[in-house]
């Protein structure tokens, strides 16, 4: 079976690369069957494939990066937890009768250091996605996160959050249960915590659903993740009354990691392997792990007051504007 046939979630801009990789695989198979040495030709084709991969992934549009951020095979919070931590133990429930599967939380060790981990979790198939509300957390999810963050602060344990959601759950039931209040309360409390907080956008960071666990001393983004006030589809529908203009909205929103780094809204971009995270999840996890360890070492060297001042100044400087006299 050709390599292209084994990749059901192939994106349009990945097709030329996949076709070339398929040709290399076919040539290698024919050469093995006929006992012909074509190693030199294969080396040349593989070099061309690597060059094409770099060309494709270094010139992506915001819409294409959004496709990568939403890729069904992109590593999730649980994938990273399993890859980078030891002794992971998931904790459930907000102690008010709800346990939202769209937002997971628990304790683990990162490089031997105890940490509390909280993150959005999307499903791997339709059934799992429905159970996890497609990664859109309810008020109960944010209150569960708050319970774990309070626990972390009480016992002086650093907090790591992983953001990957199109937004908070937008249904009537969530509004009845106080969606806005739950997110706002989390924002206030996260500014008050003494412990180090590191948030990482690993996929799609959307609206208040992302901010509910996104107030941090350090805000990191994986290279091909996105972070915005609204999805491009919602933005296009609001501004132009036409969701088909989402490509235009994606550019206007400045939602890519490079855009946000230039605007000073994030602290660091975590480089993804060639071909993006879904093509090499283990290497991506290794890069993320080292970045988290380095940032934790820097933050733990500070006093609690220094961290809180840093956190406050970071967000205070966002959205600066100039008034021009008439």
PDB file of C-alpha atoms in Angstrom:
ATOM      1  CA  UNK A   1       0.000   0.000   0.000  1.00  0.00           C
ATOM      2  CA  UNK A   2       1.359   3.417  -0.938  1.00  0.00           C
ATOM      3  CA  UNK A   3       2.218   5.824   1.859  1.00  0.00           C
ATOM      4  CA  UNK A   4      -0.404   8.339   0.671  1.00  0.00           C
ATOM      5  CA  UNK A   5      -3.100   5.690   1.099  1.00  0.00           C
ATOM      6  CA  UNK A   6      -2.128   5.193   4.741  1.00  0.00           C
ATOM      7  CA  UNK A   7      -2.708   8.865   5.583  1.00  0.00           C
ATOM      8  CA  UNK A   8      -6.471   9.502   5.633  1.00  0.00           C
ATOM      9  CA  UNK A   9      -6.042  12.947   7.195  1.00  0.00           C
ATOM     10  CA  UNK A  10      -3.777  14.339   4.493  1.00  0.00           C
ATOM     11  CA  UNK A  11      -4.025  18.120   4.115  1.00  0.00           C
ATOM     12  CA  UNK A  12      -4.059  19.658   0.624  1.00  0.00           C
ATOM     13  CA  UNK A  13      -0.679  21.368   0.962  1.00  0.00           C
ATOM     14  CA  UNK A  14       0.890  18.081   2.168  1.00  0.00           C
ATOM     15  CA  UNK A  15      -0.082  16.168  -1.008  1.00  0.00           C
ATOM     16  CA  UNK A  16       3.005  17.001  -3.166  1.00  0.00           C
ATOM     17  CA  UNK A  17       5.272  15.876  -0.328  1.00  0.00           C
ATOM     18  CA  UNK A  18       3.253  12.724   0.285  1.00  0.00           C
ATOM     19  CA  UNK A  19       3.331  11.831  -3.425  1.00  0.00           C
ATOM     20  CA  UNK A  20       7.119  12.202  -3.480  1.00  0.00           C
ATOM     21  CA  UNK A  21       7.487  10.065  -0.348  1.00  0.00           C
ATOM     22  CA  UNK A  22       5.224   7.451  -1.956  1.00  0.00           C
ATOM     23  CA  UNK A  23       7.440   7.386  -5.053  1.00  0.00           C
ATOM     24  CA  UNK A  24      10.539   6.881  -2.898  1.00  0.00           C
ATOM     25  CA  UNK A  25       8.868   3.989  -1.098  1.00  0.00           C
ATOM     26  CA  UNK A  26       7.819   2.357  -4.378  1.00  0.00           C
ATOM     27  CA  UNK A  27      11.315   2.712  -5.873  1.00  0.00           C
ATOM     28  CA  UNK A  28      12.885   1.237  -2.746  1.00  0.00           C
ATOM     29  CA  UNK A  29      10.459  -1.709  -2.834  1.00  0.00           C
ATOM     30  CA  UNK A  30      11.095  -2.420  -6.543  1.00  0.00           C
ATOM     31  CA  UNK A  31      14.846  -2.174  -6.022  1.00  0.00           C
ATOM     32  CA  UNK A  32      14.692  -4.682  -3.158  1.00  0.00           C
ATOM     33  CA  UNK A  33      12.577  -7.091  -5.207  1.00  0.00           C
ATOM     34  CA  UNK A  34      14.940  -6.917  -8.190  1.00  0.00           C
ATOM     35  CA  UNK A  35      18.132  -6.646  -6.119  1.00  0.00           C
ATOM     36  CA  UNK A  36      19.175  -3.407  -7.771  1.00  0.00           C
ATOM     37  CA  UNK A  37      21.302  -0.806  -5.988  1.00  0.00           C
ATOM     38  CA  UNK A  38      19.549   2.551  -6.318  1.00  0.00           C
ATOM     39  CA  UNK A  39      20.759   4.000  -3.020  1.00  0.00           C
ATOM     40  CA  UNK A  40      22.269   7.060  -4.724  1.00  0.00           C
ATOM     41  CA  UNK A  41      18.987   7.888  -6.482  1.00  0.00           C
ATOM     42  CA  UNK A  42      17.007   7.327  -3.279  1.00  0.00           C
ATOM     43  CA  UNK A  43      19.361   9.615  -1.345  1.00  0.00           C
ATOM     44  CA  UNK A  44      18.774  12.346  -3.934  1.00  0.00           C
ATOM     45  CA  UNK A  45      14.996  11.906  -3.779  1.00  0.00           C
ATOM     46  CA  UNK A  46      15.037  11.938   0.038  1.00  0.00           C
ATOM     47  CA  UNK A  47      17.081  15.137  -0.006  1.00  0.00           C
ATOM     48  CA  UNK A  48      14.516  16.622  -2.385  1.00  0.00           C
ATOM     49  CA  UNK A  49      11.689  15.472  -0.074  1.00  0.00           C
ATOM     50  CA  UNK A  50      13.357  17.133   2.920  1.00  0.00           C
ATOM     51  CA  UNK A  51      13.847  20.346   0.935  1.00  0.00           C
ATOM     52  CA  UNK A  52      10.197  20.276  -0.187  1.00  0.00           C
ATOM     53  CA  UNK A  53       9.088  19.672   3.406  1.00  0.00           C
ATOM     54  CA  UNK A  54      11.021  22.736   4.582  1.00  0.00           C
ATOM     55  CA  UNK A  55       9.619  24.860   1.740  1.00  0.00           C
ATOM     56  CA  UNK A  56       6.034  23.831   2.485  1.00  0.00           C
ATOM     57  CA  UNK A  57       6.117  24.231   6.263  1.00  0.00           C
ATOM     58  CA  UNK A  58       8.108  27.466   6.317  1.00  0.00           C
ATOM     59  CA  UNK A  59       5.665  29.270   4.003  1.00  0.00           C
ATOM     60  CA  UNK A  60       2.290  28.330   5.445  1.00  0.00           C
ATOM     61  CA  UNK A  61      -0.583  30.805   5.462  1.00  0.00           C
ATOM     62  CA  UNK A  62      -2.489  31.463   8.719  1.00  0.00           C
ATOM     63  CA  UNK A  63      -5.345  29.300   7.421  1.00  0.00           C
ATOM     64  CA  UNK A  64      -2.963  26.419   6.737  1.00  0.00           C
ATOM     65  CA  UNK A  65      -1.478  26.742  10.222  1.00  0.00           C
ATOM     66  CA  UNK A  66      -5.009  26.610  11.580  1.00  0.00           C
ATOM     67  CA  UNK A  67      -5.521  23.341   9.695  1.00  0.00           C
ATOM     68  CA  UNK A  68      -2.404  21.945  11.354  1.00  0.00           C
ATOM     69  CA  UNK A  69      -3.561  23.151  14.773  1.00  0.00           C
ATOM     70  CA  UNK A  70      -6.857  21.302  14.238  1.00  0.00           C
ATOM     71  CA  UNK A  71      -5.291  18.198  12.679  1.00  0.00           C
ATOM     72  CA  UNK A  72      -7.020  15.053  14.046  1.00  0.00           C
ATOM     73  CA  UNK A  73      -3.652  13.369  14.576  1.00  0.00           C
ATOM     74  CA  UNK A  74      -2.027  16.321  16.350  1.00  0.00           C
ATOM     75  CA  UNK A  75      -0.794  15.278  19.830  1.00  0.00           C
ATOM     76  CA  UNK A  76      -3.234  16.113  22.624  1.00  0.00           C
ATOM     77  CA  UNK A  77      -2.760  17.036  26.276  1.00  0.00           C
ATOM     78  CA  UNK A  78      -2.876  13.382  27.361  1.00  0.00           C
ATOM     79  CA  UNK A  79      -0.335  12.455  24.667  1.00  0.00           C
ATOM     80  CA  UNK A  80       2.133  15.024  25.986  1.00  0.00           C
ATOM     81  CA  UNK A  81       1.490  14.046  29.603  1.00  0.00           C
ATOM     82  CA  UNK A  82       2.273  10.413  28.850  1.00  0.00           C
ATOM     83  CA  UNK A  83       5.405  11.370  26.892  1.00  0.00           C
ATOM     84  CA  UNK A  84       7.005  13.956  29.178  1.00  0.00           C
ATOM     85  CA  UNK A  85       5.958  13.171  32.761  1.00  0.00           C
ATOM     86  CA  UNK A  86       6.299  10.405  35.308  1.00  0.00           C
ATOM     87  CA  UNK A  87       3.752   9.173  37.883  1.00  0.00           C
ATOM     88  CA  UNK A  88       0.763  10.884  36.220  1.00  0.00           C
ATOM     89  CA  UNK A  89      -2.393  10.580  38.313  1.00  0.00           C
ATOM     90  CA  UNK A  90      -5.588  12.134  36.976  1.00  0.00           C
ATOM     91  CA  UNK A  91      -7.931  13.792  39.460  1.00  0.00           C
ATOM     92  CA  UNK A  92     -11.643  14.167  38.728  1.00  0.00           C
ATOM     93  CA  UNK A  93     -14.563  16.385  39.675  1.00  0.00           C
ATOM     94  CA  UNK A  94     -15.204  19.990  40.676  1.00  0.00           C
ATOM     95  CA  UNK A  95     -16.719  18.913  44.049  1.00  0.00           C
ATOM     96  CA  UNK A  96     -20.010  20.440  42.919  1.00  0.00           C
ATOM     97  CA  UNK A  97     -21.364  17.418  41.092  1.00  0.00           C
ATOM     98  CA  UNK A  98     -19.624  17.712  37.724  1.00  0.00           C
ATOM     99  CA  UNK A  99     -16.586  16.107  36.073  1.00  0.00           C
ATOM    100  CA  UNK A 100     -15.999  17.684  32.670  1.00  0.00           C
ATOM    101  CA  UNK A 101     -13.991  15.396  30.354  1.00  0.00           C
ATOM    102  CA  UNK A 102     -13.127  18.318  28.057  1.00  0.00           C
ATOM    103  CA  UNK A 103     -10.721  19.650  30.677  1.00  0.00           C
ATOM    104  CA  UNK A 104      -8.464  17.166  32.424  1.00  0.00           C
ATOM    105  CA  UNK A 105      -6.350  17.705  35.520  1.00  0.00           C
ATOM    106  CA  UNK A 106      -3.999  15.814  37.758  1.00  0.00           C
ATOM    107  CA  UNK A 107      -0.602  15.553  39.409  1.00  0.00           C
ATOM    108  CA  UNK A 108       2.654  14.226  37.971  1.00  0.00           C
ATOM    109  CA  UNK A 109       6.408  14.643  38.038  1.00  0.00           C
ATOM    110  CA  UNK A 110       8.335  16.511  35.360  1.00  0.00           C
ATOM    111  CA  UNK A 111      12.014  15.618  35.464  1.00  0.00           C
ATOM    112  CA  UNK A 112      11.470  14.524  39.076  1.00  0.00           C
ATOM    113  CA  UNK A 113       9.691  17.758  40.095  1.00  0.00           C
ATOM    114  CA  UNK A 114       6.054  17.532  41.295  1.00  0.00           C
ATOM    115  CA  UNK A 115       3.677  19.516  39.050  1.00  0.00           C
ATOM    116  CA  UNK A 116      -0.057  20.000  38.690  1.00  0.00           C
ATOM    117  CA  UNK A 117      -1.166  19.666  35.061  1.00  0.00           C
ATOM    118  CA  UNK A 118      -4.403  20.998  33.590  1.00  0.00           C
ATOM    119  CA  UNK A 119      -5.355  20.924  29.921  1.00  0.00           C
ATOM    120  CA  UNK A 120      -8.086  20.799  27.312  1.00  0.00           C
ATOM    121  CA  UNK A 121      -8.627  17.373  25.793  1.00  0.00           C
ATOM    122  CA  UNK A 122     -10.217  16.715  22.406  1.00  0.00           C
ATOM    123  CA  UNK A 123     -11.344  13.275  21.272  1.00  0.00           C
ATOM    124  CA  UNK A 124      -9.675  10.975  18.759  1.00  0.00           C
ATOM    125  CA  UNK A 125     -12.919   9.924  17.045  1.00  0.00           C
ATOM    126  CA  UNK A 126     -16.525  11.108  16.853  1.00  0.00           C
ATOM    127  CA  UNK A 127     -17.669   9.194  19.948  1.00  0.00           C
ATOM    128  CA  UNK A 128     -14.742  10.448  22.034  1.00  0.00           C
ATOM    129  CA  UNK A 129     -15.186  13.998  20.738  1.00  0.00           C
ATOM    130  CA  UNK A 130     -18.848  14.008  21.753  1.00  0.00           C
ATOM    131  CA  UNK A 131     -17.918  12.752  25.241  1.00  0.00           C
ATOM    132  CA  UNK A 132     -15.303  15.506  25.550  1.00  0.00           C
ATOM    133  CA  UNK A 133     -17.425  18.248  23.938  1.00  0.00           C
ATOM    134  CA  UNK A 134     -14.762  18.635  21.225  1.00  0.00           C
ATOM    135  CA  UNK A 135     -12.433  20.127  23.842  1.00  0.00           C
ATOM    136  CA  UNK A 136     -14.900  22.868  24.821  1.00  0.00           C
ATOM    137  CA  UNK A 137     -15.016  22.997  28.617  1.00  0.00           C
ATOM    138  CA  UNK A 138     -18.132  23.654  30.697  1.00  0.00           C
ATOM    139  CA  UNK A 139     -18.232  25.737  33.905  1.00  0.00           C
ATOM    140  CA  UNK A 140     -17.627  22.501  35.806  1.00  0.00           C
ATOM    141  CA  UNK A 141     -14.392  22.015  33.890  1.00  0.00           C
ATOM    142  CA  UNK A 142     -13.071  25.445  34.845  1.00  0.00           C
ATOM    143  CA  UNK A 143     -14.119  24.918  38.458  1.00  0.00           C
ATOM    144  CA  UNK A 144     -12.323  21.565  38.466  1.00  0.00           C
ATOM    145  CA  UNK A 145      -9.233  23.351  37.139  1.00  0.00           C
ATOM    146  CA  UNK A 146      -9.590  25.971  39.884  1.00  0.00           C
ATOM    147  CA  UNK A 147      -9.790  23.271  42.566  1.00  0.00           C
ATOM    148  CA  UNK A 148      -6.528  21.745  41.340  1.00  0.00           C
ATOM    149  CA  UNK A 149      -4.807  25.112  41.022  1.00  0.00           C
ATOM    150  CA  UNK A 150      -5.810  26.000  44.593  1.00  0.00           C
ATOM    151  CA  UNK A 151      -4.331  22.658  45.658  1.00  0.00           C
ATOM    152  CA  UNK A 152      -1.091  23.446  43.780  1.00  0.00           C
ATOM    153  CA  UNK A 153      -0.815  26.866  45.400  1.00  0.00           C
ATOM    154  CA  UNK A 154      -1.478  25.481  48.883  1.00  0.00           C
ATOM    155  CA  UNK A 155       1.299  22.894  48.567  1.00  0.00           C
ATOM    156  CA  UNK A 156       3.741  25.057  46.536  1.00  0.00           C
ATOM    157  CA  UNK A 157       3.550  22.924  43.386  1.00  0.00           C
ATOM    158  CA  UNK A 158       4.141  24.568  39.959  1.00  0.00           C
ATOM    159  CA  UNK A 159       1.177  24.641  37.556  1.00  0.00           C
ATOM    160  CA  UNK A 160       1.421  23.609  33.888  1.00  0.00           C
ATOM    161  CA  UNK A 161      -1.557  24.191  31.597  1.00  0.00           C
ATOM    162  CA  UNK A 162      -2.044  22.976  28.023  1.00  0.00           C
ATOM    163  CA  UNK A 163      -4.432  24.974  25.840  1.00  0.00           C
ATOM    164  CA  UNK A 164      -6.231  23.285  22.937  1.00  0.00           C
ATOM    165  CA  UNK A 165      -9.826  24.403  22.467  1.00  0.00           C
ATOM    166  CA  UNK A 166     -11.979  26.266  19.928  1.00  0.00           C
ATOM    167  CA  UNK A 167     -13.576  28.028  22.919  1.00  0.00           C
ATOM    168  CA  UNK A 168     -15.654  27.432  26.022  1.00  0.00           C
ATOM    169  CA  UNK A 169     -18.804  25.321  25.679  1.00  0.00           C
ATOM    170  CA  UNK A 170     -21.342  27.695  24.057  1.00  0.00           C
ATOM    171  CA  UNK A 171     -24.683  26.105  24.910  1.00  0.00           C
ATOM    172  CA  UNK A 172     -27.582  27.326  27.072  1.00  0.00           C
ATOM    173  CA  UNK A 173     -26.840  24.870  29.880  1.00  0.00           C
ATOM    174  CA  UNK A 174     -23.289  26.216  30.237  1.00  0.00           C
ATOM    175  CA  UNK A 175     -24.647  29.759  30.458  1.00  0.00           C
ATOM    176  CA  UNK A 176     -27.168  28.697  33.106  1.00  0.00           C
ATOM    177  CA  UNK A 177     -24.346  27.221  35.182  1.00  0.00           C
ATOM    178  CA  UNK A 178     -22.281  30.425  34.986  1.00  0.00           C
ATOM    179  CA  UNK A 179     -19.756  29.964  32.180  1.00  0.00           C
ATOM    180  CA  UNK A 180     -18.605  33.600  32.210  1.00  0.00           C
ATOM    181  CA  UNK A 181     -18.341  33.719  35.998  1.00  0.00           C
ATOM    182  CA  UNK A 182     -16.307  30.488  36.136  1.00  0.00           C
ATOM    183  CA  UNK A 183     -13.774  31.771  33.597  1.00  0.00           C
ATOM    184  CA  UNK A 184     -13.575  35.239  35.177  1.00  0.00           C
ATOM    185  CA  UNK A 185     -13.013  33.751  38.633  1.00  0.00           C
ATOM    186  CA  UNK A 186     -10.152  31.618  37.273  1.00  0.00           C
ATOM    187  CA  UNK A 187      -8.535  34.687  35.707  1.00  0.00           C
ATOM    188  CA  UNK A 188      -8.613  36.555  39.014  1.00  0.00           C
ATOM    189  CA  UNK A 189      -7.290  33.652  41.056  1.00  0.00           C
ATOM    190  CA  UNK A 190      -4.461  32.822  38.658  1.00  0.00           C
ATOM    191  CA  UNK A 191      -3.097  36.355  39.073  1.00  0.00           C
ATOM    192  CA  UNK A 192      -2.975  35.782  42.852  1.00  0.00           C
ATOM    193  CA  UNK A 193      -1.129  32.452  42.990  1.00  0.00           C
ATOM    194  CA  UNK A 194       2.384  32.340  44.464  1.00  0.00           C
ATOM    195  CA  UNK A 195       3.550  29.306  42.465  1.00  0.00           C
ATOM    196  CA  UNK A 196       5.098  29.308  38.966  1.00  0.00           C
ATOM    197  CA  UNK A 197       2.555  28.981  36.145  1.00  0.00           C
ATOM    198  CA  UNK A 198       3.438  28.014  32.577  1.00  0.00           C
ATOM    199  CA  UNK A 199       0.764  27.822  29.864  1.00  0.00           C
ATOM    200  CA  UNK A 200       1.403  26.221  26.475  1.00  0.00           C
ATOM    201  CA  UNK A 201      -0.845  26.492  23.426  1.00  0.00           C
ATOM    202  CA  UNK A 202      -0.444  23.043  21.876  1.00  0.00           C
ATOM    203  CA  UNK A 203      -3.134  23.300  19.203  1.00  0.00           C
ATOM    204  CA  UNK A 204      -6.015  25.719  18.932  1.00  0.00           C
ATOM    205  CA  UNK A 205      -6.386  28.454  21.542  1.00  0.00           C
ATOM    206  CA  UNK A 206      -9.769  30.079  21.213  1.00  0.00           C
ATOM    207  CA  UNK A 207     -11.386  32.954  23.113  1.00  0.00           C
ATOM    208  CA  UNK A 208     -12.213  32.876  26.826  1.00  0.00           C
ATOM    209  CA  UNK A 209     -12.152  29.095  26.744  1.00  0.00           C
ATOM    210  CA  UNK A 210      -8.386  29.315  26.389  1.00  0.00           C
ATOM    211  CA  UNK A 211      -7.949  32.239  28.798  1.00  0.00           C
ATOM    212  CA  UNK A 212      -9.692  30.295  31.574  1.00  0.00           C
ATOM    213  CA  UNK A 213      -6.443  28.386  32.143  1.00  0.00           C
ATOM    214  CA  UNK A 214      -4.133  30.840  30.350  1.00  0.00           C
ATOM    215  CA  UNK A 215      -2.987  33.430  32.911  1.00  0.00           C
ATOM    216  CA  UNK A 216       0.676  32.516  33.380  1.00  0.00           C
ATOM    217  CA  UNK A 217       4.189  33.712  34.130  1.00  0.00           C
ATOM    218  CA  UNK A 218       5.271  32.255  30.783  1.00  0.00           C
ATOM    219  CA  UNK A 219       3.016  31.731  27.772  1.00  0.00           C
ATOM    220  CA  UNK A 220       4.463  29.320  25.210  1.00  0.00           C
ATOM    221  CA  UNK A 221       3.140  28.266  21.800  1.00  0.00           C
ATOM    222  CA  UNK A 222       4.006  25.311  19.644  1.00  0.00           C
ATOM    223  CA  UNK A 223       5.159  26.579  16.255  1.00  0.00           C
ATOM    224  CA  UNK A 224       2.055  25.556  14.302  1.00  0.00           C
ATOM    225  CA  UNK A 225      -0.530  26.310  16.971  1.00  0.00           C
ATOM    226  CA  UNK A 226      -2.890  29.308  16.883  1.00  0.00           C
ATOM    227  CA  UNK A 227      -4.254  31.639  19.568  1.00  0.00           C
ATOM    228  CA  UNK A 228      -7.028  34.172  18.978  1.00  0.00           C
ATOM    229  CA  UNK A 229      -9.983  36.045  20.417  1.00  0.00           C
ATOM    230  CA  UNK A 230     -12.359  34.093  18.151  1.00  0.00           C
ATOM    231  CA  UNK A 231     -12.189  31.449  15.438  1.00  0.00           C
ATOM    232  CA  UNK A 232     -11.709  32.783  11.886  1.00  0.00           C
ATOM    233  CA  UNK A 233     -15.130  31.408  10.945  1.00  0.00           C
ATOM    234  CA  UNK A 234     -16.823  33.304  13.797  1.00  0.00           C
ATOM    235  CA  UNK A 235     -14.814  36.446  13.065  1.00  0.00           C
ATOM    236  CA  UNK A 236     -15.790  36.372   9.372  1.00  0.00           C
ATOM    237  CA  UNK A 237     -19.440  35.828  10.242  1.00  0.00           C
ATOM    238  CA  UNK A 238     -19.375  38.817  12.622  1.00  0.00           C
ATOM    239  CA  UNK A 239     -17.386  41.260  10.474  1.00  0.00           C
ATOM    240  CA  UNK A 240     -18.481  40.352   6.951  1.00  0.00           C
ATOM    241  CA  UNK A 241     -21.631  38.276   7.587  1.00  0.00           C
ATOM    242  CA  UNK A 242     -19.926  35.552   5.570  1.00  0.00           C
ATOM    243  CA  UNK A 243     -18.125  32.602   7.182  1.00  0.00           C
ATOM    244  CA  UNK A 244     -16.527  31.813   3.807  1.00  0.00           C
ATOM    245  CA  UNK A 245     -14.190  34.752   4.357  1.00  0.00           C
ATOM    246  CA  UNK A 246     -12.455  32.844   7.161  1.00  0.00           C
ATOM    247  CA  UNK A 247      -9.117  32.873   5.280  1.00  0.00           C
ATOM    248  CA  UNK A 248      -9.215  36.675   5.272  1.00  0.00           C
ATOM    249  CA  UNK A 249     -10.171  36.682   8.951  1.00  0.00           C
ATOM    250  CA  UNK A 250      -7.302  34.326   9.830  1.00  0.00           C
ATOM    251  CA  UNK A 251      -4.828  36.863   8.447  1.00  0.00           C
ATOM    252  CA  UNK A 252      -6.505  39.807  10.200  1.00  0.00           C
ATOM    253  CA  UNK A 253      -6.622  38.042  13.574  1.00  0.00           C
ATOM    254  CA  UNK A 254      -2.804  37.701  13.772  1.00  0.00           C
ATOM    255  CA  UNK A 255      -3.308  34.294  15.326  1.00  0.00           C
ATOM    256  CA  UNK A 256      -0.080  32.458  14.442  1.00  0.00           C
ATOM    257  CA  UNK A 257       2.820  31.990  16.849  1.00  0.00           C
ATOM    258  CA  UNK A 258       5.057  34.291  14.778  1.00  0.00           C
ATOM    259  CA  UNK A 259       2.451  37.070  14.737  1.00  0.00           C
ATOM    260  CA  UNK A 260       1.889  36.845  18.477  1.00  0.00           C
ATOM    261  CA  UNK A 261       5.610  36.773  19.215  1.00  0.00           C
ATOM    262  CA  UNK A 262       6.062  39.965  17.191  1.00  0.00           C
ATOM    263  CA  UNK A 263       3.173  41.573  19.091  1.00  0.00           C
ATOM    264  CA  UNK A 264       4.755  40.606  22.410  1.00  0.00           C
ATOM    265  CA  UNK A 265       1.759  38.544  23.537  1.00  0.00           C
ATOM    266  CA  UNK A 266       3.651  35.281  24.033  1.00  0.00           C
ATOM    267  CA  UNK A 267       7.045  34.542  25.553  1.00  0.00           C
ATOM    268  CA  UNK A 268       8.441  31.691  23.485  1.00  0.00           C
ATOM    269  CA  UNK A 269       7.789  29.572  20.391  1.00  0.00           C
ATOM    270  CA  UNK A 270       8.499  25.858  20.732  1.00  0.00           C
ATOM    271  CA  UNK A 271       9.839  24.691  17.370  1.00  0.00           C
ATOM    272  CA  UNK A 272       8.079  21.668  15.884  1.00  0.00           C
ATOM    273  CA  UNK A 273       9.938  18.955  13.939  1.00  0.00           C
ATOM    274  CA  UNK A 274       9.966  19.132  10.150  1.00  0.00           C
ATOM    275  CA  UNK A 275       6.478  18.172   8.964  1.00  0.00           C
ATOM    276  CA  UNK A 276       4.737  19.435  12.147  1.00  0.00           C
ATOM    277  CA  UNK A 277       3.879  17.732  15.437  1.00  0.00           C
ATOM    278  CA  UNK A 278       1.513  15.101  14.013  1.00  0.00           C
ATOM    279  CA  UNK A 279       4.330  13.651  11.885  1.00  0.00           C
ATOM    280  CA  UNK A 280       6.755  13.309  14.813  1.00  0.00           C
ATOM    281  CA  UNK A 281       4.921  13.443  18.151  1.00  0.00           C
ATOM    282  CA  UNK A 282       7.786  12.009  20.233  1.00  0.00           C
ATOM    283  CA  UNK A 283      10.326  14.559  19.032  1.00  0.00           C
ATOM    284  CA  UNK A 284       7.779  17.338  19.588  1.00  0.00           C
ATOM    285  CA  UNK A 285       7.216  16.086  23.136  1.00  0.00           C
ATOM    286  CA  UNK A 286      10.972  16.003  23.794  1.00  0.00           C
ATOM    287  CA  UNK A 287      11.364  19.606  22.604  1.00  0.00           C
ATOM    288  CA  UNK A 288       8.399  20.725  24.708  1.00  0.00           C
ATOM    289  CA  UNK A 289       9.672  18.885  27.786  1.00  0.00           C
ATOM    290  CA  UNK A 290      13.068  20.587  27.672  1.00  0.00           C
ATOM    291  CA  UNK A 291      11.457  23.991  27.150  1.00  0.00           C
ATOM    292  CA  UNK A 292       9.188  23.478  30.172  1.00  0.00           C
ATOM    293  CA  UNK A 293      12.099  22.320  32.340  1.00  0.00           C
ATOM    294  CA  UNK A 294      14.204  25.349  31.370  1.00  0.00           C
ATOM    295  CA  UNK A 295      11.370  27.796  32.073  1.00  0.00           C
ATOM    296  CA  UNK A 296      10.504  26.142  35.387  1.00  0.00           C
ATOM    297  CA  UNK A 297      14.107  26.440  36.555  1.00  0.00           C
ATOM    298  CA  UNK A 298      14.094  30.170  35.795  1.00  0.00           C
ATOM    299  CA  UNK A 299      10.738  30.776  37.476  1.00  0.00           C
ATOM    300  CA  UNK A 300      11.473  28.783  40.627  1.00  0.00           C
ATOM    301  CA  UNK A 301      14.599  30.882  41.138  1.00  0.00           C
ATOM    302  CA  UNK A 302      12.338  33.928  41.628  1.00  0.00           C
ATOM    303  CA  UNK A 303      10.432  34.871  44.763  1.00  0.00           C
ATOM    304  CA  UNK A 304       6.620  34.540  44.763  1.00  0.00           C
ATOM    305  CA  UNK A 305       6.258  38.323  44.712  1.00  0.00           C
ATOM    306  CA  UNK A 306       8.622  38.636  41.743  1.00  0.00           C
ATOM    307  CA  UNK A 307       6.542  36.095  39.825  1.00  0.00           C
ATOM    308  CA  UNK A 308       3.278  37.868  40.633  1.00  0.00           C
ATOM    309  CA  UNK A 309       4.724  41.211  39.584  1.00  0.00           C
ATOM    310  CA  UNK A 310       5.989  39.663  36.348  1.00  0.00           C
ATOM    311  CA  UNK A 311       2.587  38.096  35.689  1.00  0.00           C
ATOM    312  CA  UNK A 312       0.769  41.359  36.326  1.00  0.00           C
ATOM    313  CA  UNK A 313       3.098  43.431  34.125  1.00  0.00           C
ATOM    314  CA  UNK A 314       2.878  40.903  31.293  1.00  0.00           C
ATOM    315  CA  UNK A 315      -0.881  41.280  30.987  1.00  0.00           C
ATOM    316  CA  UNK A 316      -0.916  44.974  31.884  1.00  0.00           C
ATOM    317  CA  UNK A 317       1.203  45.703  28.801  1.00  0.00           C
ATOM    318  CA  UNK A 318      -1.141  43.895  26.413  1.00  0.00           C
ATOM    319  CA  UNK A 319      -3.444  45.994  24.275  1.00  0.00           C
ATOM    320  CA  UNK A 320      -1.441  49.205  24.578  1.00  0.00           C
ATOM    321  CA  UNK A 321      -2.725  51.982  22.316  1.00  0.00           C
ATOM    322  CA  UNK A 322      -1.856  55.575  21.434  1.00  0.00           C
ATOM    323  CA  UNK A 323      -4.265  58.501  21.484  1.00  0.00           C
ATOM    324  CA  UNK A 324      -3.740  60.950  18.628  1.00  0.00           C
ATOM    325  CA  UNK A 325      -4.912  64.514  19.120  1.00  0.00           C
ATOM    326  CA  UNK A 326      -7.633  65.644  16.723  1.00  0.00           C
TER     327      UNK A 326
END
